[in-house]
Amino acid sequence: MTDTAAATRASRRRASRVDITLVLGLTMLGVIVLISILGPLLSDQSLANVGAVRPRRPPGPEFWLGTDAQGRDMFTLMLHATPNTLKMGLIAGVIGVGFGTVVGLISGHFGGWIDSVISIISDALMTVPAIAILVILAGNIAEMTTMIMALVVASLSWMFTARTVRAQVLTVKERGYVEVARVNGMAPLEILFIEVMPNVAPYILASFVGTVSAAILATIGLEALGLGAQNEMTLGNTIYWAQQSSAVLRGFWWWWGPPIVVIAVIFVGLFLTSVGFDRFANPRLGRE
Amino acid sequence: MSSELLRYVLRRVIQLVLVIFVAVSVNFLIPRLLPGDPVATSLARLQTAGGGTAIDIEAISRTYSERYGLDQPLFTQYLNYWADLLRLDLGVSFANFPEQVTTMILRALPWSVGLLGAATLFSFVVGSWLGARLAWPGAGRVIRTVVPGMMVLAAVPFYLLAIILVYIFAVELRWFPPAGGVQTTTIMRFDWPTIRDILHHAVLPFAAISLGNIGFWALGMRSQTVSVLGEDYITFAEAKGLSPHRVFFWYGIRNAFLPQITALALSLGAVVSGAILVEVIFNYPGLGTLLYTAIRGQDYYVIQGVVLVLIVTLAVMLFIVDLIYPLLDPRIRR
């Protein structure tokens, strides 16, 4: 009896620990999403235009996060930069995962030389430093916009999804119900979308989180190098401008502090959420 | 060497050649496929950046086209590109005319390789060790608090950690220099003061890259170790009465470590991408800063050259990792 009671207590404790990681992660992401939705509605965007306010003011009652070298209110800037960065990450993530899914389905389902070609390309692209190719792509585009940026980043964020989907298709393909569908005379494409696809869906969803996070990382990196859409308000551009005006050496911590905090919250939130989900879905990982 | 091993090596050689071939071709094609003339675009941007000095872009661009054969058919250009590459000729810098891109890259390369090589090796070894200790029963309190903290830290892009480190240790505390690879007044010689100066400058970038990576390796090693722990051979080794130390090293770490090496091969690209930005933050005289300066100055051939060197170096390193792998895993060797 006591053994069972102890076990129940232990498992309850384990369950509550899983919850803490997951809840913390989701809370962080929730706060960011809330800021992204409400921020632009509740603030006056003109305060974040160049020269709108007195430059180089420290944080205070008037400007909560101070103002930057170009006379922009940092607080307003953050409220508008956060949704822009998230938007880019999400668009790139959707495109990347979408393309990866199609490629993975084709590769796994049809096999043969198509599969070999796709595998070789995606393996090669996975090992190449993404930023190198992105720099060449981004550097050759005359006018950068958020949308093009998302496309550029998406072009290198489909491989992981493609690999995962391909591997799953290969296992699902051999299951009994697929065999039954084939014997019943279903067309290969029908089998692919009606029988195989729904079983691969959870894996697509899982790779979506990773892809969005990688896409945000890539956009911020490119922007910090000065290859972003320079007129857009984004977190990466804010860091670029802080770096340009030697904010760190001059002690203007409020030029780089706020974007770093927001970026850190996004990534730690994504990390905790995925760790929490893993433990939730795969309790074996949870044991210490 | 067995025939199977030979086939494995051969397949890796083909993959290496393929990656290099694709990288070179993509590097050649992208600027030519995209609308607009890269040279003209670069010069136009340079002009806007330089405050609108009246330079005849058309004339300069035409001179370049003739000089570098950009007016010839695409395939001839492609062959010429390969011929130049094989002679290690990556073109000439616009910004530092007439300096050769190859010379600039060779000057920057040792800094990057030294910093990144040391930091990656350090964080890989330390991170894997900590991850294994964390998963193994009886981990101390320090490990159980510090390592998960490192894992969370690893989620944050490490060039952002670099900014915070510069602020705390170089601007506020003034313990370390905020930028550069060596004091500008130091004459580079192989003696202790020079080496000390280089190390002193390398501490912060090294710390930034390591802090951002240790948690990543710990995370991977932890889950590998957890799955190894469930294996029968561990139970058997314990039942045989082997010392916990021996079980940990020869049965636990040895098996859990192999997937880590594959992970290292796969994530080197991401590490390099992040390290480029760390170099930019510290104005470290490596490839990252060279690339950044080239992007800012629209120094077209330098950008292309650095990118090519990054891809090829990484491909070669992956190749080496893959060749070492069979030596570590007796199951593949046989």
Coordinates of N, CA, C and O in Angstrom, one line a residue, chain B residues 5 38 131 161 201 212 249 253 292 304 314 333-334:
Chain B
L5 N 34.8 -0.9 -45.8 CA 35.4 0.3 -45.3 C 35.8 1.2 -46.5 O 35.5 2.4 -46.6
P38 N 25.7 42.3 -60.5 CA 26.3 42.4 -59.2 C 27.3 43.5 -59.0 O 27.3 44.3 -58.1
G131 N 26.8 16.6 -19.5 CA 25.6 15.9 -19.8 C 25.5 14.5 -19.4 O 24.5 14.0 -18.8
L161 N 25.1 36.7 -26.2 CA 25.8 36.6 -24.9 C 27.1 37.4 -25.1 O 27.6 38.0 -24.1
H201 N 43.1 38.8 -25.4 CA 42.0 39.2 -26.3 C 41.0 38.1 -26.6 O 39.9 38.4 -26.9
G212 N 27.7 29.5 -24.9 CA 26.5 29.3 -25.8 C 26.5 27.8 -26.3 O 25.4 27.4 -26.8
F249 N 32.6 5.0 -17.6 CA 33.4 5.4 -18.7 C 33.4 4.4 -19.8 O 33.2 4.8 -21.0
I253 N 29.7 6.3 -21.2 CA 30.2 7.3 -22.0 C 30.5 6.8 -23.4 O 30.2 7.4 -24.4
Y292 N 31.9 40.7 -42.7 CA 31.1 41.8 -42.3 C 31.6 43.1 -42.9 O 30.8 43.9 -43.5
Q304 N 32.2 36.8 -51.7 CA 32.2 35.5 -52.4 C 33.3 34.5 -52.0 O 33.1 33.4 -51.7
L314 N 34.4 23.7 -44.1 CA 33.5 22.9 -43.3 C 33.3 21.6 -43.9 O 33.2 20.6 -43.2
R333 N 33.8 -0.3 -38.2 CA 35.1 -0.7 -38.7 C 35.1 -2.1 -39.3 O 35.7 -2.3 -40.4
R334 N 34.4 -3.0 -38.7 CA 34.4 -4.4 -39.1 C 33.6 -4.6 -40.4 O 32.7 -3.9 -40.8

